[in-house]
Coordinates of C-alpha atoms in Angstrom, one line a residue:
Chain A
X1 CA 0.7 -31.0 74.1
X2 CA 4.5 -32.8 74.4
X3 CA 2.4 -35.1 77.4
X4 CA 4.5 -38.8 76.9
X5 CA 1.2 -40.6 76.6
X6 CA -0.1 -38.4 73.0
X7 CA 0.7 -39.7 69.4
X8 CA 2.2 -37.2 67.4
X9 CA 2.2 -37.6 63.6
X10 CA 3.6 -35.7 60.6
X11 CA 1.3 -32.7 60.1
X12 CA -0.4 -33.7 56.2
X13 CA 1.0 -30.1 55.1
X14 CA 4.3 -32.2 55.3
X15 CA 6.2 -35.2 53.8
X16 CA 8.8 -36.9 55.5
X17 CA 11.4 -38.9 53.4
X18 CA 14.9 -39.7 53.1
X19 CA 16.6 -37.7 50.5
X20 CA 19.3 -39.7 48.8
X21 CA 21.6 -36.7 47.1
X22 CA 21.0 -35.1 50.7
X23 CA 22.1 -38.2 52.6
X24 CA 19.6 -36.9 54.7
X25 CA 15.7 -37.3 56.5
X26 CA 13.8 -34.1 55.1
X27 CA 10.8 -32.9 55.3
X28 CA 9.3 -31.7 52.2
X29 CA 6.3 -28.7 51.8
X30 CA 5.3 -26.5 49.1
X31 CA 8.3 -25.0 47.5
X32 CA 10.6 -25.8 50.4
X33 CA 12.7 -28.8 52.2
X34 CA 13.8 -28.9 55.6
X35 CA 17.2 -31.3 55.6
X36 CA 16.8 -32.6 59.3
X37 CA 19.9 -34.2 61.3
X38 CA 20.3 -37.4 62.3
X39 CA 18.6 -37.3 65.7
X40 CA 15.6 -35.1 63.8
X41 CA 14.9 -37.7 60.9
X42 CA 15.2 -41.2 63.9
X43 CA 12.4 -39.2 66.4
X44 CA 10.1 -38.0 63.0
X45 CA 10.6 -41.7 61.3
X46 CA 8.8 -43.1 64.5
X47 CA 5.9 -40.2 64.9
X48 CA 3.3 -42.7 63.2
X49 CA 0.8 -41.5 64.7
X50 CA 0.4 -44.7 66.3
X51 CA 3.2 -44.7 68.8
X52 CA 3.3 -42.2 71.9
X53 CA 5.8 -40.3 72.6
X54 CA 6.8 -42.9 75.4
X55 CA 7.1 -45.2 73.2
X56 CA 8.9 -43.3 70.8
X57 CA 12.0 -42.5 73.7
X58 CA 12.0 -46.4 74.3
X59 CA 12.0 -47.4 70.7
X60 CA 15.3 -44.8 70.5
X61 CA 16.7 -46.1 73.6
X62 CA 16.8 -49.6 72.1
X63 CA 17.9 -48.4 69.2
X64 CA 21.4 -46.3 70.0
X65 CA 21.8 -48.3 73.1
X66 CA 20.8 -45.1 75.0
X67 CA 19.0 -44.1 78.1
X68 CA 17.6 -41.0 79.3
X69 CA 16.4 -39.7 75.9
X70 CA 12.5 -38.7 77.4
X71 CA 14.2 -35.0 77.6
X72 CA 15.7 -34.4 74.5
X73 CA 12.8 -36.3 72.5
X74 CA 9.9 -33.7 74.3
X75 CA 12.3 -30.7 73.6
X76 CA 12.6 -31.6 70.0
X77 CA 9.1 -32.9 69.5
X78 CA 8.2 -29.0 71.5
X79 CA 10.0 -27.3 68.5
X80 CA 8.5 -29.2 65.8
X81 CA 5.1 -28.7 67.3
X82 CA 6.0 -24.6 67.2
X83 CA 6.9 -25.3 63.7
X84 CA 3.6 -26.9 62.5
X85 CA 5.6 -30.4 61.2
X86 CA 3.8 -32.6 63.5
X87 CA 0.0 -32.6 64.5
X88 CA -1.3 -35.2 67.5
X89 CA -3.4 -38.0 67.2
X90 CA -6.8 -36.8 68.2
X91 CA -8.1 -40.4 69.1
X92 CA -4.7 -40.3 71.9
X93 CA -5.3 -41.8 75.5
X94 CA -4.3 -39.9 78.2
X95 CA -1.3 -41.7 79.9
X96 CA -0.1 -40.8 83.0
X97 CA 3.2 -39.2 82.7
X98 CA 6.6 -40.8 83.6
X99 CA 9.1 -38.4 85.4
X100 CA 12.2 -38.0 82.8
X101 CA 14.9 -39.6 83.4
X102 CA 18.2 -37.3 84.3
X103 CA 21.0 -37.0 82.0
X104 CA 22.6 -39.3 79.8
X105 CA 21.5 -38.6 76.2
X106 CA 22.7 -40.7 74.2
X107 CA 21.5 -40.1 71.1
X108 CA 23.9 -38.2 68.6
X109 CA 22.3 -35.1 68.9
X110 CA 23.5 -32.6 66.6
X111 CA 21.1 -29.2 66.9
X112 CA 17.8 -29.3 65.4
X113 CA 17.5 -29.4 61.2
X114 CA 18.9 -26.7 59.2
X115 CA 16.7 -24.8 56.7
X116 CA 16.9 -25.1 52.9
X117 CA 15.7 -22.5 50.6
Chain B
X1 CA 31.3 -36.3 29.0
X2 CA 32.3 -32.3 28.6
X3 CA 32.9 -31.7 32.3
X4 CA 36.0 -29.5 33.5
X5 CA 35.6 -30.4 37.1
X6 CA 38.5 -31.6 38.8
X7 CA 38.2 -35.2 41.0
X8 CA 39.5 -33.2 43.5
X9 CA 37.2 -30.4 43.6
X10 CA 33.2 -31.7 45.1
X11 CA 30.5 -30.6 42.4
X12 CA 28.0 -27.9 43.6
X13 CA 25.0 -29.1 44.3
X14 CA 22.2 -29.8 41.3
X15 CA 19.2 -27.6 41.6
X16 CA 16.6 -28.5 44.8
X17 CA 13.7 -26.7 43.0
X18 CA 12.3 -27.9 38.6
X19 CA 9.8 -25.6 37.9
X20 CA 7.5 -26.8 34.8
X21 CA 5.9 -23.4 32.8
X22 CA 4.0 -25.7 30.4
X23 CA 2.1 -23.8 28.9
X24 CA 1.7 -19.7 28.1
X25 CA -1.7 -20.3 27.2
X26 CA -4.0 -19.1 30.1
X27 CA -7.6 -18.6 30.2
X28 CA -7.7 -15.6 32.4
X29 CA -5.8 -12.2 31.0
X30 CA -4.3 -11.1 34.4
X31 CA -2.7 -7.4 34.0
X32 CA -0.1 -8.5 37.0
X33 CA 1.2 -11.7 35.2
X34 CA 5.0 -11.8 35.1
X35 CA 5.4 -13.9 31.9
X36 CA 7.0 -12.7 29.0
X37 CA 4.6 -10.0 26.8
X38 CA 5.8 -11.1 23.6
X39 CA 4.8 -14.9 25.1
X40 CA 2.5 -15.2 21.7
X41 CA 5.9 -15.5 20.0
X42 CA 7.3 -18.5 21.9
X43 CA 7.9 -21.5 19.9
X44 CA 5.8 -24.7 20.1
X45 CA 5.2 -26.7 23.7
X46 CA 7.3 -29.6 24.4
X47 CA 5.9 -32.7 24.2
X48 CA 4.8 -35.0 26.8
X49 CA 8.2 -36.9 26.7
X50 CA 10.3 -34.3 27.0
X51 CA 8.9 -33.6 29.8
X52 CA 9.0 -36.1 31.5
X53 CA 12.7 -36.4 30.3
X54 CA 13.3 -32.9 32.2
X55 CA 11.7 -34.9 35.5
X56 CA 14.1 -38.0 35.5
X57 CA 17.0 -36.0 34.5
X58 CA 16.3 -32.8 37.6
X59 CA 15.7 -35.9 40.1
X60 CA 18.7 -37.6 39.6
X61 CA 20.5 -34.3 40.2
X62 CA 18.9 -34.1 43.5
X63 CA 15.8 -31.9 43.0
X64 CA 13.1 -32.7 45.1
X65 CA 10.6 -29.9 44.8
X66 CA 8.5 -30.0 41.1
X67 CA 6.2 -27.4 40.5
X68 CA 3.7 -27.2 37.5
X69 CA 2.9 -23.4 36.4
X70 CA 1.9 -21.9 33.0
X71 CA -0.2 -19.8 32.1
X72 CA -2.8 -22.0 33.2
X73 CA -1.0 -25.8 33.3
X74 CA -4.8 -27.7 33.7
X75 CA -5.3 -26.7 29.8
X76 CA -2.3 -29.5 29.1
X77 CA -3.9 -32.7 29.2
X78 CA -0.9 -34.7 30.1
X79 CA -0.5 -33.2 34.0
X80 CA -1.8 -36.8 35.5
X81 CA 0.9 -38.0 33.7
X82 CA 3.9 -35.6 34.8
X83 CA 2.5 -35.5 38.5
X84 CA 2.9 -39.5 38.3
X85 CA 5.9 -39.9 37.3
X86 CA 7.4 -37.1 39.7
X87 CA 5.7 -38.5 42.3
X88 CA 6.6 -42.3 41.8
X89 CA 10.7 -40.5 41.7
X90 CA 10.0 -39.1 45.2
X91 CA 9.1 -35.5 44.1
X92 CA 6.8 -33.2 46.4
X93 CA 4.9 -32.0 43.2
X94 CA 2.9 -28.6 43.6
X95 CA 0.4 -27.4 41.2
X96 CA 0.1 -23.7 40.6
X97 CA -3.5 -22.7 39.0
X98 CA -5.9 -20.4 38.6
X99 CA -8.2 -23.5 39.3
X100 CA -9.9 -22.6 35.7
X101 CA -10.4 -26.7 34.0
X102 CA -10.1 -28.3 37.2
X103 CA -13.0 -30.4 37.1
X104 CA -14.0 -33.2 39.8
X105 CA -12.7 -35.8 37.4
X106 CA -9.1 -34.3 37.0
X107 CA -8.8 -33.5 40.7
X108 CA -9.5 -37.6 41.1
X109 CA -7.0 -38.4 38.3
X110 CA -3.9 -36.3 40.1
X111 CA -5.1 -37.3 43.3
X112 CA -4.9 -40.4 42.0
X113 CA -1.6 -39.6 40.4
X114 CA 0.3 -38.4 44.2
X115 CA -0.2 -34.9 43.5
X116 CA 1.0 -33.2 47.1
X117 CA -0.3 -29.6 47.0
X118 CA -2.5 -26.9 45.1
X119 CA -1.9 -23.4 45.2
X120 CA -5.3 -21.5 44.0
X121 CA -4.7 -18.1 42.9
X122 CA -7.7 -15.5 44.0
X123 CA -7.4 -12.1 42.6
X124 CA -9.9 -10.1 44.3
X125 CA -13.1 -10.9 46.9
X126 CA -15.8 -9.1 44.7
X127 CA -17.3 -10.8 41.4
X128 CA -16.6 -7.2 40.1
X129 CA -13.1 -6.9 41.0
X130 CA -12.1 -10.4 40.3
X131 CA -13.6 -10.1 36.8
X132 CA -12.1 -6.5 36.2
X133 CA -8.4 -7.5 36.7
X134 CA -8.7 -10.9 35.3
X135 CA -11.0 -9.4 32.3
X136 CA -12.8 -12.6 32.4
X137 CA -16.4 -13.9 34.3
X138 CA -14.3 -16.7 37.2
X139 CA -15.5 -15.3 40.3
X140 CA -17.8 -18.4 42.0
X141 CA -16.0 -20.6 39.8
X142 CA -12.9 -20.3 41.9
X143 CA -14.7 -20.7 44.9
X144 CA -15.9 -23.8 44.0
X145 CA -12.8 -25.1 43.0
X146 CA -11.3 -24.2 46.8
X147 CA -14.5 -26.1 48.0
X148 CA -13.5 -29.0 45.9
X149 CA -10.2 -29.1 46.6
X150 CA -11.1 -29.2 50.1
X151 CA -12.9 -32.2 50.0
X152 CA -10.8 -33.8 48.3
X153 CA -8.3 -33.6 51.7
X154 CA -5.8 -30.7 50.2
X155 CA -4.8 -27.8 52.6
X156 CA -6.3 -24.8 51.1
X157 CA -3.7 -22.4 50.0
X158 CA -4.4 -19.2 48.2
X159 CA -2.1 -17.0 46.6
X160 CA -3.4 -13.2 46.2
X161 CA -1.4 -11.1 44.0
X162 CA -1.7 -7.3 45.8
X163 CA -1.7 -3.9 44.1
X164 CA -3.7 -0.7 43.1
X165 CA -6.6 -1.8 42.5
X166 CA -7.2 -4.3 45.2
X167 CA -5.0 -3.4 47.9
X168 CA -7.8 -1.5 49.3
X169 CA -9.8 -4.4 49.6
X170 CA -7.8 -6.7 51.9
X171 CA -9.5 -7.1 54.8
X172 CA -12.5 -8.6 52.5
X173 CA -9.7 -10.3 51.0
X174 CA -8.8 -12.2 53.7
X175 CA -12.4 -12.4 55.6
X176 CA -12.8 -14.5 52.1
X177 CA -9.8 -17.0 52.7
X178 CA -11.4 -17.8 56.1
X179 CA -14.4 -18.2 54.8
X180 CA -13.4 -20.4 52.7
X181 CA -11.6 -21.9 55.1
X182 CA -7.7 -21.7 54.0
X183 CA -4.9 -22.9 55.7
X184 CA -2.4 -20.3 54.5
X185 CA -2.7 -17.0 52.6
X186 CA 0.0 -15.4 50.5
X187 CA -0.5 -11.9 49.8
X188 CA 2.3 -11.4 47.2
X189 CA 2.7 -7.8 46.4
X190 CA 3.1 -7.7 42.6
X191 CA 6.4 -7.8 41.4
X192 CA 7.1 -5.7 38.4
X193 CA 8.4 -8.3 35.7
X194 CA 6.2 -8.9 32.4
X195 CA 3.0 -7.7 32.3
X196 CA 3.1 -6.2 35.3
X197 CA 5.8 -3.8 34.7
X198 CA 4.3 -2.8 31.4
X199 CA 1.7 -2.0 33.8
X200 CA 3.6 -0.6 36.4
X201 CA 1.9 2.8 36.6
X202 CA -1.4 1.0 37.2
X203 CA -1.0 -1.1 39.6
X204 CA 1.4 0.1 41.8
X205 CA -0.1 1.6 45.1
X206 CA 0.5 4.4 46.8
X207 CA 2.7 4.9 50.2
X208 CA -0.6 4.9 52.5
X209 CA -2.3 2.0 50.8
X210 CA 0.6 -0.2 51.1
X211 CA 1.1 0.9 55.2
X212 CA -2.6 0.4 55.7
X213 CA -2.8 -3.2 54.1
X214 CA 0.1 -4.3 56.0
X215 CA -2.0 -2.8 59.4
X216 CA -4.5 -5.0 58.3
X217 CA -2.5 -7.8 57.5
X218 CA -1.1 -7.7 61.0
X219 CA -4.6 -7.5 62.4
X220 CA -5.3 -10.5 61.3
X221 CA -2.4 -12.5 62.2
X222 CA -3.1 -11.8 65.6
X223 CA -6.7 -13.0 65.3
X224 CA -6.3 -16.0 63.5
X225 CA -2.8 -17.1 65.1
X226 CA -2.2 -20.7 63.6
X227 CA -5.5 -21.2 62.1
X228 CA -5.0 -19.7 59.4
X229 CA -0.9 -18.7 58.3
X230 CA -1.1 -15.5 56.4
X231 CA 2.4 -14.5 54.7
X232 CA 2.5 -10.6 53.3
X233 CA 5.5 -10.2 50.7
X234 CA 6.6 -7.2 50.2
X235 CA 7.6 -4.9 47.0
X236 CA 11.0 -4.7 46.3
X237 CA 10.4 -1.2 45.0
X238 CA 9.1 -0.3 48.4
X239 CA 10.7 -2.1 51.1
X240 CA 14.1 -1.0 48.9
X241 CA 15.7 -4.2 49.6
X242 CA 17.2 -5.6 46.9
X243 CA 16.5 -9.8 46.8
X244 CA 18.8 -12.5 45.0
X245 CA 17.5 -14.1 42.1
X246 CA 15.6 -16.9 43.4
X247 CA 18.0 -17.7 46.4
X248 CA 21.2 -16.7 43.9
X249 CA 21.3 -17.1 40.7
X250 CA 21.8 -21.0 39.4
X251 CA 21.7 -22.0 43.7
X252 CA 18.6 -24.0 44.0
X253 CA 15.7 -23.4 41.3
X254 CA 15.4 -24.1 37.6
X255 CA 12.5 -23.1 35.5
X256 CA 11.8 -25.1 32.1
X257 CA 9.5 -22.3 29.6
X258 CA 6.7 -24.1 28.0
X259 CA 9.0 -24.0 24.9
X260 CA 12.1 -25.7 26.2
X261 CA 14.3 -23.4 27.7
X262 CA 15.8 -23.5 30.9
X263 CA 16.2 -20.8 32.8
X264 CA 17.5 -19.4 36.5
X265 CA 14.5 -18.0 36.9
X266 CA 11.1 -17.5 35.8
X267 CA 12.0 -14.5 33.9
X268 CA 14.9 -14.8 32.6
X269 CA 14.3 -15.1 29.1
X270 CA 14.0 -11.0 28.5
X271 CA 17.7 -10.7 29.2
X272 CA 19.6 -9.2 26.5
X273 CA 23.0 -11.4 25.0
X274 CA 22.4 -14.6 27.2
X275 CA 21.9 -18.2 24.9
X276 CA 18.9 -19.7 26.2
X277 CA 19.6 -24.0 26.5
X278 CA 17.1 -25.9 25.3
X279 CA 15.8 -29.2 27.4
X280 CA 15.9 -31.4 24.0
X281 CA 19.4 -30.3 23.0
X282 CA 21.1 -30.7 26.3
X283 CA 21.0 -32.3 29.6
X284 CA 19.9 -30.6 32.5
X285 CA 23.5 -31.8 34.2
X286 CA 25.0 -29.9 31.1
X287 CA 22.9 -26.8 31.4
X288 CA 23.3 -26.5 35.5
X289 CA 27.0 -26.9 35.7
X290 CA 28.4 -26.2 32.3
X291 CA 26.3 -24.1 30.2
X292 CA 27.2 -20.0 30.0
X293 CA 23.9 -19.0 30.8
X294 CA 23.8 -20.8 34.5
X295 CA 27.0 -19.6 35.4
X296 CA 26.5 -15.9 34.1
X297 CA 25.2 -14.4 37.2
X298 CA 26.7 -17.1 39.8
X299 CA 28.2 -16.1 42.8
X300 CA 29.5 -12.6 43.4
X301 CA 32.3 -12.3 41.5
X302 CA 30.8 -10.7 38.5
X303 CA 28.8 -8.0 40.4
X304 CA 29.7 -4.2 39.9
X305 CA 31.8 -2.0 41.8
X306 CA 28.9 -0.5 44.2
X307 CA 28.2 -4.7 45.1
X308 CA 31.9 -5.3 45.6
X309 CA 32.5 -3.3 48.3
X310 CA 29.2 -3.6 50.3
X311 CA 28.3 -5.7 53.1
X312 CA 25.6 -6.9 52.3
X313 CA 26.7 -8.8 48.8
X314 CA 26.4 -12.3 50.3
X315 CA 23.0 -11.4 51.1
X316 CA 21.5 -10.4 48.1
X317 CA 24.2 -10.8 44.9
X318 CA 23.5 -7.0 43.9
X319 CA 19.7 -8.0 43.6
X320 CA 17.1 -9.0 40.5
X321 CA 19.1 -9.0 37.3
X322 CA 15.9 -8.5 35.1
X323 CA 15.1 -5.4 37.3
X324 CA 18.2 -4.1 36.9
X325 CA 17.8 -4.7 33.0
X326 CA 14.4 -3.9 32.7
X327 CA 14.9 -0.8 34.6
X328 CA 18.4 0.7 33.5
X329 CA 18.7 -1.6 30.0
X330 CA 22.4 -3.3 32.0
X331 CA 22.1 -6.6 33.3
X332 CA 25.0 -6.2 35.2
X333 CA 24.0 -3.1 36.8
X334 CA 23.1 -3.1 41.0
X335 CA 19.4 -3.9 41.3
X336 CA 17.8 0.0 41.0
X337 CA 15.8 -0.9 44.2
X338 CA 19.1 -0.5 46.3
X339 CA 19.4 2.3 47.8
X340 CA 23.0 2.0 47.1
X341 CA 22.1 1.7 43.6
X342 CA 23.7 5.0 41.3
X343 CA 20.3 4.5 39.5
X344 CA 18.0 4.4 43.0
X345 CA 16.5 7.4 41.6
X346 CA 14.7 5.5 39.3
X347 CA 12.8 3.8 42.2
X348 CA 11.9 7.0 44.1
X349 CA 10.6 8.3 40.4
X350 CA 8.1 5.0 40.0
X351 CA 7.3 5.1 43.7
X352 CA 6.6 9.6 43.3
X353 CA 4.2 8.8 40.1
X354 CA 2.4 6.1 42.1
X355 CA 1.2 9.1 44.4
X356 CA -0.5 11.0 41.4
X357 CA -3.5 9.1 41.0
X358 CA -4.7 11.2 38.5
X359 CA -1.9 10.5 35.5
X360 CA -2.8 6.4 36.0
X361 CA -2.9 4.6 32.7
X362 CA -5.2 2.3 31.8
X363 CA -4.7 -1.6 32.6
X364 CA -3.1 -3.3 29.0
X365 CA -4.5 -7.0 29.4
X366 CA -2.0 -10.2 29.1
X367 CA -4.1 -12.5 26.2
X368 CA -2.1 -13.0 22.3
X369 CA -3.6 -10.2 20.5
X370 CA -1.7 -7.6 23.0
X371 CA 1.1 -10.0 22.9
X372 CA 1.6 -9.9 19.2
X373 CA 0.8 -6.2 18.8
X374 CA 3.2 -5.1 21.5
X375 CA 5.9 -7.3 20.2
X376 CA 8.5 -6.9 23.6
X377 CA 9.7 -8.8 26.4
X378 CA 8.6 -6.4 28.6

């Protein structure tokens, strides 16, 4: 589903905030919390449903002064999918891919999220 | 300010997870339930502002999960209000319910409120069955309530409590939850706290039922892959792994009882020797970090010999301490269902009996009159 030209959105089984005694983005669901890192929390604040995952890598980009973040950004987005925390935008155009770029990421990457009880 | 921590020294955490019991009142009479049997006894129910005290105060401290439980919490007329104000704090707020009161005109008003999530307990997939264990007439009325829910845009998530009596039922069970079309499934083995242990020689199923409802569990994970997320908890008694209280005792949950005390966990209260804090006398900053009851059982420095020297101690902090009261009258005893434990034997006893279907006592129902006759915790 990770094609650049789809919309993903946080799955409504979820809530995405920013926890203040966490210092964290989370992602909150029936008697759990998943306390995301920093690069988790800036790719899930932009999944709007409204902005494809293109758009998404060149918001980052812009953002931490970054290139090459189209790999890392599908990877992640490829996991949360698996997870269930995002769902895609049904009413998404098909866009032709773009070839990612090589290398370069970066984006303080720091593993995906860690897993509260 | 009473606090003994040093500057130097970070404070633990506060709790992630409040847990509101509101009320033990409960329109259905559940044989399984795990709250106290001498729950007719409890003292009065807090007050809507005392409450919503508990909510500000659990908050601030860093919770972010709020849960509203009972009993039955839709027979409290002031939910709308607690869901509100949770939810305008930045609580995920989960209501837990038999879906007995929730009419279409309350599901509006804690829609309307932020309410995130219901969980719908079923109990059985027959009218018969449902009605037997429950000793009530709330068959179709849940399933209109799921339907309701529906529509009104929640995930439907069911909670089935599993044992003697409907174990053998669970493929219908779960052909039900798709039929009504549910999201996830929790097939919660029942847990012998309460009720339920009083009941313990009812409900507890035998060695083959158990296998085969797991068989059929897994069968149906494979069919409905993502579409429906079934979860299948097993019995401590069987799997004989002992669990930490609620992620370790005093970690990450706290549980408020309808009157005013808060606990580690949701059945605390039975343990012998332990001061209970009350939510009007203290604050909840006091009872996590400073009061004697939260740090009776935290960490794993208290645990017996037969913990100290295991492996596994991080893992599981020697287990359920109201099992291992409940079932050897020590608190501080290893959790019996360790096979570790000097008092394992206990376990194989429960778990042999189960097997001799023909000494099975009859099911004692959770509603006052039992309560106040019984007159124990459990």
């Amino acid at each position: 589903m990770s094609t650049v030209g789809a919309r993903p959105a946080i799955n409504r089984l979820f809530r995405f905030q920013w926890e203040p005694a966490q210092q964290a983005h989370v992602l909150l669901y029936p008697e759990g919390m998943v306390k995301l890192n920093q690069s988790a929390g800036e790719i899930l604040k932009r999944c709007d449903g409204e902005r494809s995952v293109q758009e998404i890598v060149a918001d980052l980009e812009a953002a931490f002064n970054a290139s090459g973040l189209t790999a890392d950004v599908e990877a992640f987005l490829k996991m949360a999918d698996e997870q269930n925390w995002i769902e895609w935008s049904p009413t998404a155009p098909t866009r032709p891919s773009v070839a990612a770029p090589q290398g370069g990421a970066g984006l303080p990457w720091d593993g995906p999220a860690e897993d509260l009880p | 300010m009473t606090t003994t921590t040093s500057l130097l020294v970070p404070r633990r955490p506060g709790p992630l997870w409040l847990l509101a019991e509101v009320t033990y009142r409960c329109p259905l009479h559940c044989a399984f339930c795990y709250n106290p049997v001498d729950f007719a006894q409890a003292g009065p129910e807090l007050a809507t502002e005392d409450w919503l005290k508990v909510i500000r105060e659990a908050r601030e401290m860093g919770a972010a999960q709020f849960g509203i439980s009972g009993g039955e919490p839709l027979l409290r007329d002031d939910i709308e209000i607690l869901v509100d104000e949770a939810r305008k704090l930045g609580f995920y707020t989960n209501l837990i319910t038999s879906g007995v009161g929730l009419t279409e005109g309350r599901l509006a008003a804690l829609k309307e409120a932020g309410l995130d999530h219901i969980q719908l307990s079923f109990q059985d997939a027959t009218r018969e069955a449902n009605d037997l264990i429950t000793n009530t007439r709330t068959f179709e009325l849940k399933r209109k309530v799921a339907a309701m829910t529906k529509a009104a845009g929640y995930p439907t998530v069911i909670n089935c409590v599993l044992h003697r009596t409907n174990i053998d039922h669970l493929d219908r069970i779960i052909e039900m939850a798709v039929e009504i079309g549910a999201e996830y499934l929790e097939l919660a083995n029942t847990q012998y706290h309460g009720w339920a242990f009083l009941n313990r020689e009812a409900l507890m199923p035998t060695a083959a039922q158990l296998a085969e409802a797991e068989a059929v569990t897994e069968r149906w994970k494979a069919k409905l892959g993502k579409k429906m997320r079934i979860l299948f908890v097993t019995p401590d008694y069987q799997s004989k792994k002992p669990k930490k209280c609620m992620n370790g005792w005093g970690e990450v949950f706290l549980s408020v009882t309808p009157d005013g005390l808060a606990l580690p966990c949701h059945t605390a209260r039975m343990l012998p020797g332990l001061e209970f804090p009350d939510v009007r006398e203290h604050t909840l900053d006091w009872i996590w970090h400073e009061s004697p009851l939260f740090n009776r059982f935290r960490g794993t420095a208290w645990l017996p010999e037969t913990c100290q020297s295991c492996e596994d101690k991080e893992k599981d902090h020697g287990g359920c301490r109201c099992q291992a009261f409940m079932l050897t009258g020590n608190a501080d005893a290893t959790d019996p269902v360790c096979p570790k434990s000097p008092d394992h034997a206990l376990i194989d006893a429960a778990l042999a009996k189960a097997e001799q279907a023909a000494t099975v006592k009859p099911l004692v129902f959770r509603d006052p009159k039992n309560s106040r006759a019984l007159d124990r915790a459990f």
